[in-house]
Coordinates of C-alpha atoms and ligand atoms in Angstrom, one line a residue:
M18 CA -35.8 48.3 65.5
H19 CA -37.6 50.1 67.7
K20 CA -37.7 52.7 65.3
F21 CA -40.5 50.8 63.6
G22 CA -42.6 51.4 66.7
S23 CA -42.4 55.0 66.3
L24 CA -42.7 54.9 62.6
L25 CA -46.0 53.0 63.3
L26 CA -47.1 55.5 65.6
A27 CA -46.7 58.7 63.5
V28 CA -48.4 57.0 60.5
L29 CA -51.2 56.0 62.9
L30 CA -51.3 59.6 64.3
L31 CA -51.5 60.7 60.6
G32 CA -54.2 58.2 59.7
L33 CA -56.2 59.5 62.6
G34 CA -57.3 62.6 60.8
G35 CA -53.9 64.0 60.5
C36 CA -53.3 65.1 64.2
E37 CA -49.6 66.0 63.4
P38 CA -49.2 67.6 60.3
P39 CA -45.9 68.6 58.8
A40 CA -44.6 72.1 60.5
S41 CA -45.1 74.2 57.3
N42 CA -48.7 73.3 57.5
T43 CA -49.4 74.2 61.2
Q44 CA -51.0 77.5 60.3
N45 CA -53.9 75.9 58.7
A46 CA -53.9 72.9 60.8
S47 CA -56.2 74.1 63.4
E48 CA -59.0 75.1 61.0
S49 CA -59.1 71.8 58.9
P50 CA -56.2 69.5 59.6
N51 CA -57.1 67.1 56.7
V52 CA -56.9 69.7 54.2
A53 CA -54.1 71.5 55.5
L54 CA -51.9 68.1 54.9
T55 CA -52.6 68.3 51.4
A56 CA -53.5 71.8 50.4
D57 CA -49.7 73.0 50.5
S58 CA -48.0 69.9 49.6
Q59 CA -46.9 69.1 46.1
T60 CA -47.7 65.4 44.8
I61 CA -44.9 63.3 44.2
E62 CA -44.9 60.6 41.4
W63 CA -43.2 57.7 41.6
R64 CA -42.9 54.6 39.2
L65 CA -42.4 51.2 40.3
A66 CA -41.3 48.2 38.0
T67 CA -42.0 44.7 39.0
S68 CA -40.3 41.3 37.9
W69 CA -43.9 39.7 37.6
P70 CA -46.8 39.8 35.1
K71 CA -48.8 42.8 36.1
N72 CA -51.6 41.9 38.7
F73 CA -50.0 38.4 39.1
T74 CA -51.5 36.7 41.6
G75 CA -49.8 36.9 45.3
L76 CA -46.4 38.2 44.3
G77 CA -47.8 40.8 41.7
M78 CA -50.7 41.9 43.9
A79 CA -48.2 43.1 46.5
P80 CA -46.8 46.0 44.6
E81 CA -50.6 47.0 43.6
R82 CA -51.5 47.1 47.3
F83 CA -48.6 49.0 48.5
A84 CA -49.1 51.6 45.8
N85 CA -52.8 51.9 47.1
L86 CA -52.0 52.1 50.8
V87 CA -49.1 54.7 50.2
D88 CA -51.8 56.6 48.1
E89 CA -54.5 56.6 51.1
M90 CA -52.0 56.8 54.0
S91 CA -50.3 60.0 52.3
N92 CA -53.5 61.5 51.2
G93 CA -52.6 61.3 47.7
R94 CA -49.3 63.2 48.2
L95 CA -47.4 60.2 47.0
K96 CA -48.4 58.4 43.7
I97 CA -46.8 55.1 43.0
T98 CA -47.6 53.7 39.5
V99 CA -47.0 50.0 39.2
Y100 CA -45.4 48.4 36.0
G101 CA -45.5 44.7 35.1
A102 CA -42.4 42.8 33.6
G103 CA -41.5 43.9 30.2
E104 CA -43.8 47.3 30.5
L105 CA -41.0 49.6 31.1
M106 CA -38.2 47.1 31.5
P107 CA -37.5 43.2 31.5
A108 CA -38.4 41.4 34.5
F109 CA -34.7 41.0 35.3
A110 CA -33.7 44.6 34.5
V111 CA -35.5 46.1 37.6
F112 CA -32.5 46.1 39.8
D113 CA -30.4 48.3 37.4
G114 CA -33.5 50.3 36.6
V115 CA -33.9 51.3 40.4
S116 CA -29.8 51.8 40.8
Q117 CA -29.8 54.1 37.9
G118 CA -33.0 56.0 38.9
K119 CA -34.8 55.1 35.8
V120 CA -37.7 54.1 38.4
Q121 CA -38.0 55.0 42.1
M122 CA -39.1 51.7 43.0
A123 CA -39.0 48.0 42.2
H124 CA -40.7 44.8 43.4
A125 CA -38.7 41.5 43.0
A126 CA -36.7 38.6 44.8
S127 CA -33.2 38.9 45.9
F128 CA -31.8 35.6 44.6
Y129 CA -32.3 37.2 41.1
W130 CA -29.2 39.1 41.7
K131 CA -26.8 36.7 42.9
G132 CA -24.7 37.7 39.9
K133 CA -24.2 41.2 41.1
A134 CA -24.1 40.4 44.8
P135 CA -23.7 36.6 45.8
A136 CA -24.8 37.6 49.3
A137 CA -28.0 39.0 48.2
Q138 CA -29.4 35.2 48.0
F139 CA -29.9 35.0 51.7
F140 CA -32.6 37.4 51.6
S141 CA -35.0 35.5 49.6
S142 CA -34.6 31.9 50.4
I143 CA -31.8 29.3 50.5
P144 CA -32.4 25.5 50.4
F145 CA -33.1 24.1 53.9
G146 CA -33.0 27.4 55.4
M147 CA -35.2 29.6 57.5
T148 CA -39.1 29.5 56.9
A149 CA -41.1 32.7 56.6
Q150 CA -41.8 33.2 60.3
E151 CA -38.0 33.0 61.1
M152 CA -36.8 35.0 58.1
N153 CA -39.3 38.1 59.3
G154 CA -37.8 37.6 62.9
W155 CA -34.0 37.8 61.5
L156 CA -34.6 40.6 59.2
H157 CA -36.5 42.7 61.5
Y158 CA -35.3 41.9 65.0
G159 CA -32.2 39.8 64.1
G160 CA -29.9 42.3 62.5
G161 CA -30.8 40.8 58.9
M162 CA -32.0 44.2 57.7
A163 CA -28.8 45.9 58.4
L164 CA -26.8 43.2 56.4
W165 CA -29.0 43.7 53.7
E166 CA -28.7 47.5 53.3
E167 CA -25.0 46.9 53.4
V168 CA -25.2 44.5 50.5
Y169 CA -27.2 47.0 48.4
R170 CA -25.7 50.1 49.6
P171 CA -23.0 50.1 46.6
F172 CA -26.0 50.1 44.2
G173 CA -27.4 53.0 45.8
I174 CA -30.5 51.0 46.5
I175 CA -32.4 50.4 49.9
P176 CA -34.0 47.1 50.5
L177 CA -37.4 46.5 52.2
A178 CA -39.1 43.1 52.8
G179 CA -41.8 42.8 50.5
G180 CA -43.9 39.7 51.1
N181 CA -43.1 35.9 51.4
T182 CA -44.7 33.1 49.7
G183 CA -44.5 30.7 52.9
M184 CA -43.1 27.2 52.3
Q185 CA -43.1 26.4 48.8
M186 CA -44.0 22.8 47.1
G187 CA -41.2 20.5 46.3
G188 CA -42.7 20.3 42.5
W189 CA -44.2 18.4 39.9
F190 CA -43.1 14.8 38.7
N191 CA -44.0 12.0 36.3
K192 CA -42.1 9.5 37.9
P193 CA -41.6 8.9 41.7
I194 CA -38.7 10.1 43.8
N195 CA -37.5 6.9 46.0
T196 CA -33.9 7.4 46.1
I197 CA -31.4 10.1 45.5
G198 CA -30.5 8.1 42.5
D199 CA -34.0 8.9 40.8
F200 CA -32.8 12.5 40.4
K201 CA -30.1 11.3 37.7
G202 CA -30.9 12.7 34.2
L203 CA -34.0 14.3 35.5
K204 CA -34.6 17.6 33.2
I205 CA -36.2 19.8 36.3
R206 CA -37.0 23.3 36.1
M207 CA -35.3 24.5 39.1
P208 CA -33.7 27.9 39.7
G209 CA -30.7 29.2 42.0
L210 CA -29.2 27.3 44.7
G211 CA -31.7 24.7 44.6
G212 CA -30.8 23.8 40.9
E213 CA -27.0 23.8 41.8
V214 CA -27.8 20.9 44.6
L215 CA -29.7 18.7 42.2
K216 CA -26.8 19.2 39.5
R217 CA -24.7 17.7 42.3
V218 CA -26.9 14.5 42.2
G219 CA -27.0 14.2 38.3
A220 CA -30.1 16.0 37.5
V221 CA -29.9 18.8 34.9
P222 CA -31.6 22.0 36.1
V223 CA -33.2 24.4 33.8
N224 CA -34.3 27.8 34.8
M225 CA -37.3 29.3 32.6
A226 CA -40.1 31.8 33.5
G227 CA -43.1 30.5 35.2
R228 CA -45.3 31.0 32.2
E229 CA -43.2 28.6 30.1
I230 CA -43.6 25.6 32.6
Y231 CA -46.6 24.3 31.1
N232 CA -45.6 24.0 27.6
A233 CA -41.8 22.3 28.7
L234 CA -43.9 19.8 30.6
Q235 CA -46.4 19.0 28.2
T236 CA -43.8 18.7 25.3
G237 CA -41.6 16.7 27.6
S238 CA -38.5 19.3 27.1
I239 CA -38.3 19.1 30.8
D240 CA -39.5 16.0 33.3
A241 CA -40.1 17.9 36.4
A242 CA -40.7 21.6 37.7
E243 CA -41.0 23.6 40.8
W244 CA -42.8 27.0 40.6
V245 CA -44.3 28.1 43.8
G246 CA -47.3 26.4 45.7
P247 CA -50.8 25.2 45.3
V248 CA -52.4 28.6 44.4
N249 CA -49.8 29.6 41.6
D250 CA -49.4 26.4 40.5
L251 CA -53.2 25.3 40.2
A252 CA -53.4 28.9 38.2
F253 CA -50.7 27.6 35.6
G254 CA -52.5 24.1 35.2
L255 CA -49.5 22.4 36.1
H256 CA -51.6 19.4 37.4
K257 CA -52.7 18.8 33.9
V258 CA -49.2 17.9 32.8
A259 CA -47.6 16.0 35.5
K260 CA -48.8 13.1 37.7
F261 CA -47.1 13.6 41.2
Y262 CA -47.0 16.7 43.5
Y263 CA -44.2 16.6 45.9
Y264 CA -43.4 18.3 49.4
P265 CA -42.1 19.9 51.1
G266 CA -40.3 22.9 49.1
W267 CA -37.1 22.1 50.7
H268 CA -35.2 24.3 48.0
E269 CA -37.5 27.5 49.1
P270 CA -38.8 27.1 52.5
G271 CA -39.9 30.8 52.9
S272 CA -39.3 32.9 49.9
N273 CA -39.3 36.8 51.0
M274 CA -39.8 39.1 48.3
E275 CA -38.5 42.6 48.1
F276 CA -39.4 46.5 47.5
L277 CA -36.1 48.0 46.1
I278 CA -36.1 51.7 46.5
N279 CA -33.5 54.3 45.0
K280 CA -31.5 55.8 47.7
A281 CA -31.8 59.4 46.2
A282 CA -35.3 59.3 45.7
F283 CA -36.1 58.0 49.4
E284 CA -33.8 60.7 50.8
S285 CA -35.7 63.4 48.9
L286 CA -38.9 62.4 50.6
P287 CA -40.2 64.6 53.7
A288 CA -40.1 62.4 57.0
D289 CA -43.5 61.6 57.0
L290 CA -43.5 60.1 53.4
K291 CA -40.5 58.0 54.3
A292 CA -42.4 56.4 57.2
I293 CA -45.3 55.7 55.1
V294 CA -43.2 53.8 52.7
K295 CA -41.7 51.8 55.1
V296 CA -45.0 51.2 57.1
A297 CA -46.6 50.3 54.0
A298 CA -44.1 47.9 52.9
R299 CA -44.1 46.2 56.5
A300 CA -47.9 45.8 56.3
I301 CA -48.0 44.4 52.7
N302 CA -44.9 42.2 53.7
Q303 CA -47.3 40.4 56.1
D304 CA -50.5 40.7 53.7
M305 CA -48.7 38.4 51.3
L306 CA -48.0 35.7 53.7
D307 CA -51.5 35.8 55.3
E308 CA -52.8 35.6 51.5
Y309 CA -50.8 32.6 50.7
T310 CA -51.8 30.7 53.8
S311 CA -55.4 31.0 53.3
R312 CA -55.6 30.8 49.5
N313 CA -53.2 27.8 49.3
V314 CA -55.5 25.8 51.4
L315 CA -58.3 26.2 49.3
A316 CA -56.0 25.6 46.1
L317 CA -54.7 22.3 47.3
E318 CA -58.5 21.1 48.1
I319 CA -59.1 21.9 44.6
L320 CA -56.0 20.0 43.3
I321 CA -56.6 16.9 45.6
R322 CA -60.6 16.7 45.5
D323 CA -61.4 17.8 41.9
E324 CA -58.4 17.4 40.1
G325 CA -57.1 14.1 41.5
V326 CA -53.7 15.1 42.1
V327 CA -51.4 12.6 44.0
L328 CA -49.3 14.1 46.8
K329 CA -46.2 12.6 47.7
A330 CA -43.3 13.4 50.4
F331 CA -40.0 13.3 49.6
P332 CA -38.5 10.0 51.5
P333 CA -36.6 11.6 54.5
V334 CA -33.3 9.9 53.4
V335 CA -33.5 11.9 50.0
L336 CA -34.2 15.1 52.0
S337 CA -31.3 14.4 54.3
E338 CA -28.9 14.0 51.4
L339 CA -30.3 17.2 49.9
E340 CA -29.9 19.0 52.9
R341 CA -26.2 17.8 53.4
I342 CA -25.3 19.0 49.6
S343 CA -27.3 22.3 50.4
S344 CA -24.6 23.0 53.1
Q345 CA -21.8 22.1 50.9
V346 CA -22.8 24.5 47.8
I347 CA -23.5 27.3 50.1
E348 CA -20.3 27.0 52.1
E349 CA -18.4 26.7 48.7
Q350 CA -20.2 29.8 47.5
A351 CA -19.3 31.7 50.7
N352 CA -15.9 31.0 50.3
K353 CA -15.6 33.0 47.3
D354 CA -17.1 36.2 48.3
P355 CA -16.2 38.1 51.7
L356 CA -19.7 39.7 52.0
M357 CA -21.4 36.4 51.3
R358 CA -19.3 35.0 54.3
T359 CA -20.4 37.7 56.5
V360 CA -24.1 37.4 55.5
H361 CA -24.1 33.4 55.7
D362 CA -22.4 33.6 59.3
A363 CA -24.9 35.9 60.6
Y364 CA -27.7 33.9 59.1
R365 CA -26.4 30.7 60.2
T366 CA -26.0 32.2 63.9
Y367 CA -29.6 33.4 63.9
E368 CA -30.8 30.2 62.3
R369 CA -29.1 27.8 65.2
G370 CA -30.8 30.2 67.8
V371 CA -34.5 29.9 66.3
R372 CA -34.3 26.3 65.4
Q373 CA -33.2 25.6 69.0
F374 CA -36.5 27.6 70.1
H375 CA -38.7 26.3 67.3
K376 CA -37.8 22.6 68.3
I377 CA -39.7 23.1 71.5
S378 CA -42.4 25.2 70.3
E379 CA -43.7 25.2 66.4
D380 CA -42.0 22.0 65.7
A381 CA -43.0 20.0 68.7
Y382 CA -46.6 21.4 68.2
S383 CA -46.5 20.4 64.5
Q384 CA -45.4 16.7 65.5
H385 CA -48.1 16.7 68.2
R386 CA -50.6 17.6 65.2
Q387 CA -49.3 14.7 63.1
R388 CA -50.2 12.1 65.2
Ligands
LIG30 CA1 -40.4 28.4 43.6

């Protein structure tokens, strides 16, 4: 973990006019350090495939900004071209794409890969799991990254955290949810573990790409849907086809995104470019959360003030029941896969500790602000 500090230092030094050029360039360094960094160095070209439409708000901007940052930080020595979903390969083929070396990198979310590695789900978001702040603590200072690396090692992939949406919204509904029984028969767009939980209370979870949600709600082929939060939901116009906007997003309390790197490609990089890739990813990881936080505020204002959206909270009794079932579903899955069990136990141990601390810090302060 303190490695990050030295990486950051190394990159800062490079950024400050190339004070520490690679050993092979030291001869020229005294004359013109900036030129020396690039003159003798070959340009490396990488391709990065994403699971998002090209330049998609929030999620899709992270890989674009990452590529720009790496270009600037490396003085143009590492050029990364970003491809949207479907340009090189379908959205959900990017994991195999990186694993097989068709592309050097991808940007996606780890819960997509539960069929290949059930433990991967813990590195995006689990129902009633950790928040963005807690996830970042676990990953970078609580042992989470080492476990994530272990989960992806058999695939020849190195993971890095790639941004967080923060707390998502509970979704769009056309009838109110007053009791757990109101989920019965409800056709709802809800992927992953959240969908599995809703199935247990009689709902019919459906998975579909974000772009299909508007039409599905409009034609009535689904009754309700979750997507992300104010900024992405507003962009898709979901408020035009559903009455109630529920909170909180119990199913995704802080969804962490990921950069996937082909291990062989990463290991072929010189040490400074390795550091640049890691530090740029770390910067973009924080950047996404900052952007979502700010833009969600404005988007929510528009939804309420201009679009007349009705905000509704899930009743506490409904949330408690969903939480009970969530632990059950996750426990059951962990019992079927030894590595998922290992990651589950580590996640829960960290979560217990951080909840204790947040009870007397973040949570206590939030309660005070709600008075
Ligand atoms: Ca979501």
